[in-house]
Tab-separated table of C-alpha atoms in Angstrom:
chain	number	residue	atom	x	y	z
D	125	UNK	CA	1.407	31.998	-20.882
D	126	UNK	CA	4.110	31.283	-22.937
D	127	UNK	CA	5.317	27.207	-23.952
D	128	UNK	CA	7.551	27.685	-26.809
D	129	UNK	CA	11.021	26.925	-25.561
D	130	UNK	CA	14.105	30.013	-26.014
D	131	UNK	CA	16.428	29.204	-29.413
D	132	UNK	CA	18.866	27.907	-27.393
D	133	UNK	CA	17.020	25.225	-25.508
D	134	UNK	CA	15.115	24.558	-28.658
D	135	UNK	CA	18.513	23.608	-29.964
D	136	UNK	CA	19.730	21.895	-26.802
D	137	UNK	CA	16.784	19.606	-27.251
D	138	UNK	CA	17.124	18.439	-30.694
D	139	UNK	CA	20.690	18.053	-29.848
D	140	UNK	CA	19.738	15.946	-26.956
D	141	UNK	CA	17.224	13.817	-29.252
D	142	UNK	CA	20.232	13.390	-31.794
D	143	UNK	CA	22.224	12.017	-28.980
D	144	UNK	CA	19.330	9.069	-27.544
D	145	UNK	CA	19.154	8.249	-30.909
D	146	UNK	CA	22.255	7.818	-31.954
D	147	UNK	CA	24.246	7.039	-28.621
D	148	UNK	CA	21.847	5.446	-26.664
D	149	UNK	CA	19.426	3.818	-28.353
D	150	UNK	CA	21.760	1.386	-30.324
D	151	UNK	CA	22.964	0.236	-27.234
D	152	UNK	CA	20.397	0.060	-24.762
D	153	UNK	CA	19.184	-3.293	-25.272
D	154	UNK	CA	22.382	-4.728	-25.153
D	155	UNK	CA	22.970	-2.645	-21.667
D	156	UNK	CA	19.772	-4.286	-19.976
D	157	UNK	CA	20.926	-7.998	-21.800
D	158	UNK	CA	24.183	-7.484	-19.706
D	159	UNK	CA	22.505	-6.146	-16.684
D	160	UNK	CA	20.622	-8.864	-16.750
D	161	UNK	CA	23.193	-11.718	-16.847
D	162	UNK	CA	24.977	-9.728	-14.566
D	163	UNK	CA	21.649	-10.874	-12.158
D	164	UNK	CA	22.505	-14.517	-13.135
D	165	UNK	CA	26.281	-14.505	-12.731
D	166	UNK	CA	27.953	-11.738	-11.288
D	167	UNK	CA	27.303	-8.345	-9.350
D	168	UNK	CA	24.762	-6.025	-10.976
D	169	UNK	CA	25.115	-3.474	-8.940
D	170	UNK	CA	28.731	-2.350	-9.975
D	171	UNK	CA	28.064	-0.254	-12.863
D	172	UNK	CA	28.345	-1.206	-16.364
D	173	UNK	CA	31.553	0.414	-18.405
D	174	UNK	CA	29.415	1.834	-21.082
D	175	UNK	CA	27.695	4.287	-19.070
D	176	UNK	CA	31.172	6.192	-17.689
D	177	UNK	CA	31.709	5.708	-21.920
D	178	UNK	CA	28.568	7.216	-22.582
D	179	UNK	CA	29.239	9.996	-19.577
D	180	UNK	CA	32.312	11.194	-21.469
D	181	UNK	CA	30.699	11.599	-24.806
D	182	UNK	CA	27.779	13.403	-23.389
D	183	UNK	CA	29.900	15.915	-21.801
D	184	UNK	CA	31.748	16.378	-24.398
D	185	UNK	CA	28.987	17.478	-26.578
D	186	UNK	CA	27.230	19.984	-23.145
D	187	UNK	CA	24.522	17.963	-22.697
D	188	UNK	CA	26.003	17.958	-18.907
D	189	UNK	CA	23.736	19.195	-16.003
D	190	UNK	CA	21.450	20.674	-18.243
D	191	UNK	CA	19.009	20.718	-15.027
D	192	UNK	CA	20.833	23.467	-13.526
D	193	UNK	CA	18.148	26.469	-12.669
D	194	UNK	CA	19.127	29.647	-14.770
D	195	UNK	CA	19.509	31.602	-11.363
D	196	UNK	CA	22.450	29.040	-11.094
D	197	UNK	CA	23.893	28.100	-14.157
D	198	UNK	CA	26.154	30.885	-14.961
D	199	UNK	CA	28.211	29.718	-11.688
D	200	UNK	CA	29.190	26.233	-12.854
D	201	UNK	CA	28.417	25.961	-16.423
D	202	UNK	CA	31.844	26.595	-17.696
D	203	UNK	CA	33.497	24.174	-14.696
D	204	UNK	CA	31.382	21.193	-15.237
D	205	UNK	CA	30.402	21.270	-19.214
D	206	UNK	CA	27.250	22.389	-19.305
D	207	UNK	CA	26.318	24.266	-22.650
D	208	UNK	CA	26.461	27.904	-22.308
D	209	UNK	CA	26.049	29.566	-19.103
D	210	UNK	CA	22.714	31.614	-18.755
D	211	UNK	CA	21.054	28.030	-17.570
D	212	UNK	CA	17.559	26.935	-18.325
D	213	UNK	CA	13.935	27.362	-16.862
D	214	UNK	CA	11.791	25.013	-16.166
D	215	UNK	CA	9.449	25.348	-19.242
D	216	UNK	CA	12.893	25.116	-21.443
D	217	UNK	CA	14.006	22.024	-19.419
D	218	UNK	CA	10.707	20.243	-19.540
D	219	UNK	CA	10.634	18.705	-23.375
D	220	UNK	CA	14.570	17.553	-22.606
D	221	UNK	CA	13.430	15.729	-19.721
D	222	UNK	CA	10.424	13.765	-22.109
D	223	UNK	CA	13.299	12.838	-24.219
D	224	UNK	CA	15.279	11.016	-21.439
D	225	UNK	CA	12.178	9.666	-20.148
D	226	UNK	CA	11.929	7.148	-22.982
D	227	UNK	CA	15.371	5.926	-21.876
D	228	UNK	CA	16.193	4.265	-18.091
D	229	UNK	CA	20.115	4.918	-18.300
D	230	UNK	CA	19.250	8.453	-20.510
D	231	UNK	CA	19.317	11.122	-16.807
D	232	UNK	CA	22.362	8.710	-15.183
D	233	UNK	CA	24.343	9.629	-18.495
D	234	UNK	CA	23.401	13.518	-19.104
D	235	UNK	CA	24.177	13.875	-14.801
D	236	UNK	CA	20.123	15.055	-14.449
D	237	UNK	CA	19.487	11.754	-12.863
D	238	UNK	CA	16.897	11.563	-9.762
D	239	UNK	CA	17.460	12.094	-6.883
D	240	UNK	CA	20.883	13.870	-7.317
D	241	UNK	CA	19.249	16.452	-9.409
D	242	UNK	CA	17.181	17.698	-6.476
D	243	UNK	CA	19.986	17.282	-3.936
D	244	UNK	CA	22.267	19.359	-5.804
D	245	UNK	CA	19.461	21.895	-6.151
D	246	UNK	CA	19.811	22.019	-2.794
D	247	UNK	CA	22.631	22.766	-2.103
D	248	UNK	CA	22.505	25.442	-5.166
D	249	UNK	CA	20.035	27.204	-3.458
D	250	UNK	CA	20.482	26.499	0.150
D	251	UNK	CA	23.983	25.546	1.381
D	252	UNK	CA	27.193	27.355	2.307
D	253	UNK	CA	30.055	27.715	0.355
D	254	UNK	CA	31.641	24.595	2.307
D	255	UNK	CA	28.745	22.223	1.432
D	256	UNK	CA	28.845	23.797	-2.154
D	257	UNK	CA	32.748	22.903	-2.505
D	258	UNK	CA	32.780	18.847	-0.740
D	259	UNK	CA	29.365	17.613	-2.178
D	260	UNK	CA	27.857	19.609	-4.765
D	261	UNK	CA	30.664	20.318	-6.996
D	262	UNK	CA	31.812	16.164	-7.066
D	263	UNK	CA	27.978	15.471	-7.864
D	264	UNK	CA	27.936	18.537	-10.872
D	265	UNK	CA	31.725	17.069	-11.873
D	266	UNK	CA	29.834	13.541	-12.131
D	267	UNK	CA	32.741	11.867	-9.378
D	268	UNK	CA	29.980	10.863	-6.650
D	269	UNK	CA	26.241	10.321	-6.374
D	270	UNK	CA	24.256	10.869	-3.619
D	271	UNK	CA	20.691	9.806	-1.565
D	272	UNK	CA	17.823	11.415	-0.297
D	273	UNK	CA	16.850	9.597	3.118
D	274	UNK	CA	13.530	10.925	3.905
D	275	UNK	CA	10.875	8.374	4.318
D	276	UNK	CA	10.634	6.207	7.689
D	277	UNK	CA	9.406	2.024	7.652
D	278	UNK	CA	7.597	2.813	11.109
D	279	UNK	CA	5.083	5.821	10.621
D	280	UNK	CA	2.939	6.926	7.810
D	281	UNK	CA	5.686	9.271	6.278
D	282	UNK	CA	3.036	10.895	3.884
D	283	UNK	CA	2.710	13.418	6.392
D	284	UNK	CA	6.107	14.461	6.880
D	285	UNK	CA	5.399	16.041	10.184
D	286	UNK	CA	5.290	11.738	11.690
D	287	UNK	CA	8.958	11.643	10.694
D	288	UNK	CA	10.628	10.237	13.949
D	289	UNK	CA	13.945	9.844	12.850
D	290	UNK	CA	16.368	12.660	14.930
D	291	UNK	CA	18.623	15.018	14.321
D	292	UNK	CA	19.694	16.535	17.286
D	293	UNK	CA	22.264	19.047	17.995
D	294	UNK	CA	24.993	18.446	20.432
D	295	UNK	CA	26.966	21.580	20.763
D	296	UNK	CA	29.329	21.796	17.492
D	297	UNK	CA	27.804	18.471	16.375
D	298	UNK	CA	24.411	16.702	15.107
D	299	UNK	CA	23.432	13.399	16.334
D	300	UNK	CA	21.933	11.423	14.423
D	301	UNK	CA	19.098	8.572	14.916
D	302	UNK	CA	16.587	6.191	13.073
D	303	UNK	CA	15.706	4.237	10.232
D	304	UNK	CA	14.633	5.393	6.688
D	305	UNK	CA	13.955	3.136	3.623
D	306	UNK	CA	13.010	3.652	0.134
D	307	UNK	CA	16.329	5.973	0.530
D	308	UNK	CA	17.068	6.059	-4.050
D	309	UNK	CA	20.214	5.146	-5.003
D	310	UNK	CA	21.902	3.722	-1.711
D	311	UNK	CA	23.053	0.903	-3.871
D	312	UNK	CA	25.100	2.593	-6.331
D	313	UNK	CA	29.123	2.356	-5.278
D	314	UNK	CA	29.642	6.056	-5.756
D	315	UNK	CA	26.836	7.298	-3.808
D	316	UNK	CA	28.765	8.635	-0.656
D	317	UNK	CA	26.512	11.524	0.549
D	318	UNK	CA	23.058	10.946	2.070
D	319	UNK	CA	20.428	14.437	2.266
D	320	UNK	CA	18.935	13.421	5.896
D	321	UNK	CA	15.527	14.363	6.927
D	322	UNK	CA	15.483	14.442	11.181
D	323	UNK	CA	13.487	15.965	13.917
D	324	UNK	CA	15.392	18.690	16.151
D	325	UNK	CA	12.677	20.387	18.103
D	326	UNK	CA	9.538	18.658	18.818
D	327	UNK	CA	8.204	21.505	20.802
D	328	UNK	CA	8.249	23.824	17.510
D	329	UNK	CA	5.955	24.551	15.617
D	330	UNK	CA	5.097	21.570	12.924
D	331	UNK	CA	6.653	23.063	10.216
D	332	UNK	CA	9.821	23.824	11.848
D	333	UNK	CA	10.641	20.831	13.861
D	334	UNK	CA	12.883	19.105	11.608
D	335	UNK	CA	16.256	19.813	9.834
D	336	UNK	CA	18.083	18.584	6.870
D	337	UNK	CA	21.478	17.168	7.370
D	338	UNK	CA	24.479	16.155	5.124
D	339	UNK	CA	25.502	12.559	6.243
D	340	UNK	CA	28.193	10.860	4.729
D	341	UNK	CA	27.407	7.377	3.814
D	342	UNK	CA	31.027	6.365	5.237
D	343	UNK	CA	30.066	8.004	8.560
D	344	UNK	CA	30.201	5.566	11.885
D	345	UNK	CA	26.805	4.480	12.770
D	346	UNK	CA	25.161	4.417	9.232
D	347	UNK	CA	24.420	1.123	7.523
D	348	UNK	CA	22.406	-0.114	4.901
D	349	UNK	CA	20.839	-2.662	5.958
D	350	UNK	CA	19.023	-3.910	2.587
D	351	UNK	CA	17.770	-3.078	-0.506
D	352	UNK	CA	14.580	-3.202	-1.421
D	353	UNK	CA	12.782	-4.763	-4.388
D	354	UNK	CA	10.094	-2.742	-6.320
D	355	UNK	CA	7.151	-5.323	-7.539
D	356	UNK	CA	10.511	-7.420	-8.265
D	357	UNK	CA	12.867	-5.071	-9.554
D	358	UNK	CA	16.035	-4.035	-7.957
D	359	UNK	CA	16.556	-0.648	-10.008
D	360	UNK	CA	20.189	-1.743	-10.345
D	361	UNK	CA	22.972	-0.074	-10.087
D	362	UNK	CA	21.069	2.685	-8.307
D	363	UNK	CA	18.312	0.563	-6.005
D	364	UNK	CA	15.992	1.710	-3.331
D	365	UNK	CA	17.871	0.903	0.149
D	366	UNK	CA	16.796	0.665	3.808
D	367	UNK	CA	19.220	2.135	6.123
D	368	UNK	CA	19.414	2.607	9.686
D	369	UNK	CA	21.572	5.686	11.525
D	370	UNK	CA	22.590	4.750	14.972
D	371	UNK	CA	24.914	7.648	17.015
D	372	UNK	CA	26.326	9.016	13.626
D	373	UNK	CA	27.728	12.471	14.828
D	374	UNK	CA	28.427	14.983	11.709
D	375	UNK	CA	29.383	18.775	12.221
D	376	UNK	CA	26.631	21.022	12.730
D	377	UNK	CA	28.120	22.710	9.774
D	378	UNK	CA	26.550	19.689	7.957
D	379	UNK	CA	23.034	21.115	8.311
D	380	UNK	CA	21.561	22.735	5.609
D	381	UNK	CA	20.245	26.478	5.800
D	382	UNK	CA	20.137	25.990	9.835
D	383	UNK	CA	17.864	23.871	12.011
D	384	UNK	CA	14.203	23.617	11.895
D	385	UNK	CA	14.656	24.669	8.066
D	386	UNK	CA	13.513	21.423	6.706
D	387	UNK	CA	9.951	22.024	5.216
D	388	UNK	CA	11.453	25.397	3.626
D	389	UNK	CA	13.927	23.351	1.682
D	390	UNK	CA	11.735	20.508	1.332
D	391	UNK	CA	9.164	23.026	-0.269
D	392	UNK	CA	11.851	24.618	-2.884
D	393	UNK	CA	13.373	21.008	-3.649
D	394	UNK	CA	10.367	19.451	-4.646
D	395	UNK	CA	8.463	21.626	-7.153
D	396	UNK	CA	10.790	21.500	-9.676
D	397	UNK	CA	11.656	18.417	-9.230
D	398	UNK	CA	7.786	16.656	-9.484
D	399	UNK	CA	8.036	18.860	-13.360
D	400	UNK	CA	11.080	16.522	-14.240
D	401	UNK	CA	9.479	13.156	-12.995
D	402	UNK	CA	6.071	14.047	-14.938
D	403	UNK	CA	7.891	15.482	-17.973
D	404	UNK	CA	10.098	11.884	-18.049
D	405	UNK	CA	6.965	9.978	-17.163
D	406	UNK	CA	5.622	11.477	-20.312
D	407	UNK	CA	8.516	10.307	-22.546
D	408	UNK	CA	7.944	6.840	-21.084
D	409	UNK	CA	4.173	7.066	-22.280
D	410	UNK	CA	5.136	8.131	-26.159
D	411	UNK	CA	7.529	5.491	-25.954
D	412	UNK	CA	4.608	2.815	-24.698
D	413	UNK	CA	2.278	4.971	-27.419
D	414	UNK	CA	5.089	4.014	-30.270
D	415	UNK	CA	5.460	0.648	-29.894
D	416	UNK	CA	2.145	-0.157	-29.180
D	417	UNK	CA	1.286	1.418	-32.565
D	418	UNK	CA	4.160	-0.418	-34.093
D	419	UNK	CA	3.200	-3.749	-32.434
D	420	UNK	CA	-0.600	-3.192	-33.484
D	421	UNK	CA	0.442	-3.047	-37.152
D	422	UNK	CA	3.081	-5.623	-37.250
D	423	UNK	CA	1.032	-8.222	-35.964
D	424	UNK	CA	-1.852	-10.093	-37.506
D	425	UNK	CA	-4.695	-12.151	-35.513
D	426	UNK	CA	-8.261	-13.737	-36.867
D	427	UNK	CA	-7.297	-12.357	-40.550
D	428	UNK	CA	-6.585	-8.404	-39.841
D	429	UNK	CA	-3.962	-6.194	-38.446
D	430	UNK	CA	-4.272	-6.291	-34.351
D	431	UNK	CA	-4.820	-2.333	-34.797
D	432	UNK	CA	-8.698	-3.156	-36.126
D	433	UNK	CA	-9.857	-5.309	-33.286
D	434	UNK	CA	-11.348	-5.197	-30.059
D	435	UNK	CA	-11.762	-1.339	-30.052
D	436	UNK	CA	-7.619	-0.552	-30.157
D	437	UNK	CA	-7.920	2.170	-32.140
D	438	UNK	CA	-10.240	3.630	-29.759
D	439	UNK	CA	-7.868	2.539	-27.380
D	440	UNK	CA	-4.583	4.319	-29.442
D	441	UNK	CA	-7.244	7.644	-30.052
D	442	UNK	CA	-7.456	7.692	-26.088
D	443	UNK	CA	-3.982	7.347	-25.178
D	444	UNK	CA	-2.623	10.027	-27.647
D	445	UNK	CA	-5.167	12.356	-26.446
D	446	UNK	CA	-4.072	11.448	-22.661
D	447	UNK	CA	-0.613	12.110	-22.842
D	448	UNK	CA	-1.177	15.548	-25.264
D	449	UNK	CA	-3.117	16.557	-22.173
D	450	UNK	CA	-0.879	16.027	-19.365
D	451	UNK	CA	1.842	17.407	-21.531
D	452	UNK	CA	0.325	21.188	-21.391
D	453	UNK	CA	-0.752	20.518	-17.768
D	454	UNK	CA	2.789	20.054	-16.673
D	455	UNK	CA	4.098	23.041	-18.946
D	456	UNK	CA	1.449	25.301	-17.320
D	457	UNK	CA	3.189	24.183	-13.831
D	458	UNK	CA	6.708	24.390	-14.947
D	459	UNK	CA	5.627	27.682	-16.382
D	460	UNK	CA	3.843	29.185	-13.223
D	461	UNK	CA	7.244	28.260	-11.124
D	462	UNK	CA	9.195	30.215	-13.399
D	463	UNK	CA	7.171	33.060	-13.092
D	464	UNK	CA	6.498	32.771	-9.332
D	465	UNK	CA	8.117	30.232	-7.653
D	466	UNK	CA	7.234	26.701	-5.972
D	467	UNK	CA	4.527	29.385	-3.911
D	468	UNK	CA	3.014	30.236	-7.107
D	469	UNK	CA	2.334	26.423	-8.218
D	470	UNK	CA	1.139	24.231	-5.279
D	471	UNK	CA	-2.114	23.573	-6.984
D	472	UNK	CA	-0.613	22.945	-9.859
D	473	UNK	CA	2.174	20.311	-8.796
D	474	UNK	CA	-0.211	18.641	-7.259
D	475	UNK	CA	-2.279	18.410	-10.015
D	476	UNK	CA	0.286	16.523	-12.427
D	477	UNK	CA	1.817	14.539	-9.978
D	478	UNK	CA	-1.553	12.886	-9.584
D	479	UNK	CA	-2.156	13.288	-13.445
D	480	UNK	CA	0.765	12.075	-14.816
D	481	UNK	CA	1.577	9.154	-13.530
D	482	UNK	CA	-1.893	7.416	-14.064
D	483	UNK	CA	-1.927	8.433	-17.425
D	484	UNK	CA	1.283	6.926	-17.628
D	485	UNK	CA	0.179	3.283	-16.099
D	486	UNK	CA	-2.899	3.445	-18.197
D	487	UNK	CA	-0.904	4.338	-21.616
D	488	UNK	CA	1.482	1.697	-20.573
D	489	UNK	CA	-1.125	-0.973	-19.607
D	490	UNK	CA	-2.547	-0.740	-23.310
D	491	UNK	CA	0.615	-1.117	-25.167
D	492	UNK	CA	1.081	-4.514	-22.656
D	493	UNK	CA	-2.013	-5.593	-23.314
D	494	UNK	CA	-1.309	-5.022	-27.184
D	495	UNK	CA	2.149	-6.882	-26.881
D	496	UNK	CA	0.436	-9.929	-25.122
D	497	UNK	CA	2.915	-12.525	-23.117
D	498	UNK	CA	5.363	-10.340	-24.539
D	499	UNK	CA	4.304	-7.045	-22.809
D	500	UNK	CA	4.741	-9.003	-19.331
D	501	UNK	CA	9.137	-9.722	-20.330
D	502	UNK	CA	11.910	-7.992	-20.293
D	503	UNK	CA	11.736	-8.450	-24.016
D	504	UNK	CA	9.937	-5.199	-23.880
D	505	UNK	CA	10.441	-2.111	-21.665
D	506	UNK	CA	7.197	-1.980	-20.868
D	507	UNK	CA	6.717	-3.768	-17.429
D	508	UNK	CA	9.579	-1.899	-16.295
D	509	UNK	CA	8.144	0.986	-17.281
D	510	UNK	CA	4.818	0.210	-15.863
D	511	UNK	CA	6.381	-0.496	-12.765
D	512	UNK	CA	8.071	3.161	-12.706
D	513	UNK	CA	4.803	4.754	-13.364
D	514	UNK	CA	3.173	2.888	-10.237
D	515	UNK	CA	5.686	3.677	-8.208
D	516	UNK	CA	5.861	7.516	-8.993
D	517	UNK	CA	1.949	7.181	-7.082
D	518	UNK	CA	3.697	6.805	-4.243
D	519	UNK	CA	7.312	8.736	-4.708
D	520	UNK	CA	6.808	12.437	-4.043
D	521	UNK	CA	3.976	12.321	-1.699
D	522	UNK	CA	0.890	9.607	-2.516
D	523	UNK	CA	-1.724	10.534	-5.313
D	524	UNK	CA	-4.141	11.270	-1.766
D	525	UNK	CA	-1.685	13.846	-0.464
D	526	UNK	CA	-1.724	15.828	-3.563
D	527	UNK	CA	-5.253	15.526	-4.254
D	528	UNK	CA	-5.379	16.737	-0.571
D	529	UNK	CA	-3.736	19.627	-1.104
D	530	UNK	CA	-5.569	20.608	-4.441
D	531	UNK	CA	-8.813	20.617	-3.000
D	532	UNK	CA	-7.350	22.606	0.135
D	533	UNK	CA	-6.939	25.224	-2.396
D	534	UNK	CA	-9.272	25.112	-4.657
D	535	UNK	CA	-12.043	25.337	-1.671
D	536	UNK	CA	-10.063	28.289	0.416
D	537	UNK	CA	-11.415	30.196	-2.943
D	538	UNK	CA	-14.553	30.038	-1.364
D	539	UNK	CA	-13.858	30.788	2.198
D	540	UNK	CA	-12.392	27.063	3.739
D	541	UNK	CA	-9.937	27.319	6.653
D	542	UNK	CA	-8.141	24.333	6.345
């Protein structure tokens, strides 16, 4: 196996490096200072204008879309500014993800924000040319965002097989019914497409019951009802929403790669996608790492630098070590998707989506810890941060699911059924 990224993504990425540090980085603090009064006094979840500022010079430059899978690349890259046209592969993509993983506005303004990333992959790989032409190109062009609406307040929707929400078709049309929640990015004003999740055909077989449907938020019948806080953060302007679909009636040309195709998509979406949320859960941990280590020296308690007591350095030793090894797990996934597909890399998925992100809220603990009162504030990115990592145990299927599924494999080596 092979981790050393092509020339031309080992370019892209110091280029995108340059760009955090000198674009972003000045001006984050000031962002989340504004976001925050905006909490006090006004409405936080219209966006701020210095991201649509920020947009404009990123685009400029290519860093635009530089998600895109290489199969796919060469089909937009010249329409939507992304630099060059051959695309990247996952093992190429992965240290540009770490670098916008030490930012929280870093994705929204290079357009490889969660979850649009994985909606437009898609509809890259799975929907028709009309799909392709209303919703994915104004997501690539940066004009709308969009929602996955998967996961259901009334049944345990770690096994997607409980989901109850319908999808049912209706001659030309598919009717649509239920209630999802935790539904990212319902809050932001441009989000006006929702990826639906919905059972057609109970009497199939388990893993072709359900279908994936394209459901305009503006439809009749759907309404967010709320959003939901996260430990006490809103996630503005993007936010976590519960909505409820009642009637909503969309063309059955809304469906994506046919009824009953849900799992397949599900299957293709998420593999790639679990590689970008580890890879940016690892820039959040180097940026913990730094300023613990900055903190550590800067301060002074009972006569020496808080870096010499109570076993930190041990502490610092531990969490470098950590994130060094979650880094080459992840690579070896992104790695055995490019050479074989989301098929190829089950075990492997798995493996850092449970890795990663409790590395990540370990690392991140420490450097609160090492901040004191301070690490608890939004003086600090770090309980922010801390909160992402928790939540990414849950996001993508529960730490249980995937451990589930690694020792499924791992024991059919020796002759297990199921």
């Amino acid at each position: 196996m092979d981790f050393s990224p092509s020339p031309r993504a080992a370019d892209l990425t110091a280029r995108v490096a340059a760009f955090i540090a000198e674009e972003i980085e000045p001006i984050e603090a000031g962002y989340h200072h504004d976001l925050a009064e905006l909490r006090r006094t006004g409405d936080p979840w219209q966006p701020l204008p210095v991201i649509e500022e920020l947009k404009a010079k990123a685009r400029k430059l290519g860093l635009w879309n530089l998600f895109l899978p290489f199969e796919h690349a060469g089909e937009y890259a010249a329409r939507f500014g992304t630099d060059g046209g051959e695309g990247l592969t996952n093992v190429d993509y992965a240290p540009i993800a770490e670098l916008t993983g030490r930012s929280a506005i870093a994705p929204l303004v290079l357009n490889c924000n969660a979850p649009d990333t994985g909606n437009m992959e898609v509809l890259l790989r799975y929907g028709t040319e009309e799909q392709r032409a209303t919703w994915l190109e104004p997501l690539l062009d940066g004009r709308i965002r969009s929602a996955f609406t998967m996961t259901e307040p009334d049944v345990a929707s770690s096994d997607a097989t409980n989901m109850e929400a319908t999808a049912v078709v209706d001659g030309d049309e598919m009717v649509i019914n239920g209630r999802k929640w935790w539904s990212t990015g319902v809050g932001h004003p441009d989000c006006k497409i929702f990826v639906f999740m919905g059972l057609t055909d109970p009497d199939a077989d388990r893993h072709h019951r359900h279908s994936m449907v394209l459901v305009p938020r503006e439809a009749p019948g759907v309404k967010v009802e709320r959003l939901l806080n996260t430990m006490g953060l809103y996630d503005e302007p993007l936010g976590h929403g519960e909505v409820s679909f009642t009637d909503v009636r969309v063309p059955l040309a809304n469906v994506i790669s046919g009824p009953g195709q849900a799992f397949a998509i599900a299957q293709g979406r998420l593999g790639p996608g679990r590689v970008h949320h580890c890879m940016r859960l690892i820039g959040l941990a180097e940026l913990a790492l730094e300023l613990a280590c900055k903190r550590a020296l800067a301060r002074t308690a009972f006569g020496k630098p808080i870096a010499n007591l109570g076993g930190n350095r041990e502490r610092i030793a531990d969490a470098r070590i950590a994130i060094d090894q979650a880094r080459l797990l992840v690579l070896n996934a992104a790695w055995k998707l490019d050479v074989g597909g989301s098929l190829n890399a089950l075990s492997e998925v798995s493996q850092i989506k449970v890795a990663v992100p409790n590395m990540a809220q370990k690392v991140i603990d420490m450097a609160m810890q090492i901040h004191g009162g301070g690490g608890l504030s939004d003086d600090f990115p770090l309980a922010g941060a801390w909160t992402s990592a928790r939540a990414l145990r849950l996001a993508d299927g529960p730490d249980e699911v995937h451990r589930g599924v690694v020792a499924r494999l791992e024991l059919g080596k020796y002759g297990a059924t199921r």
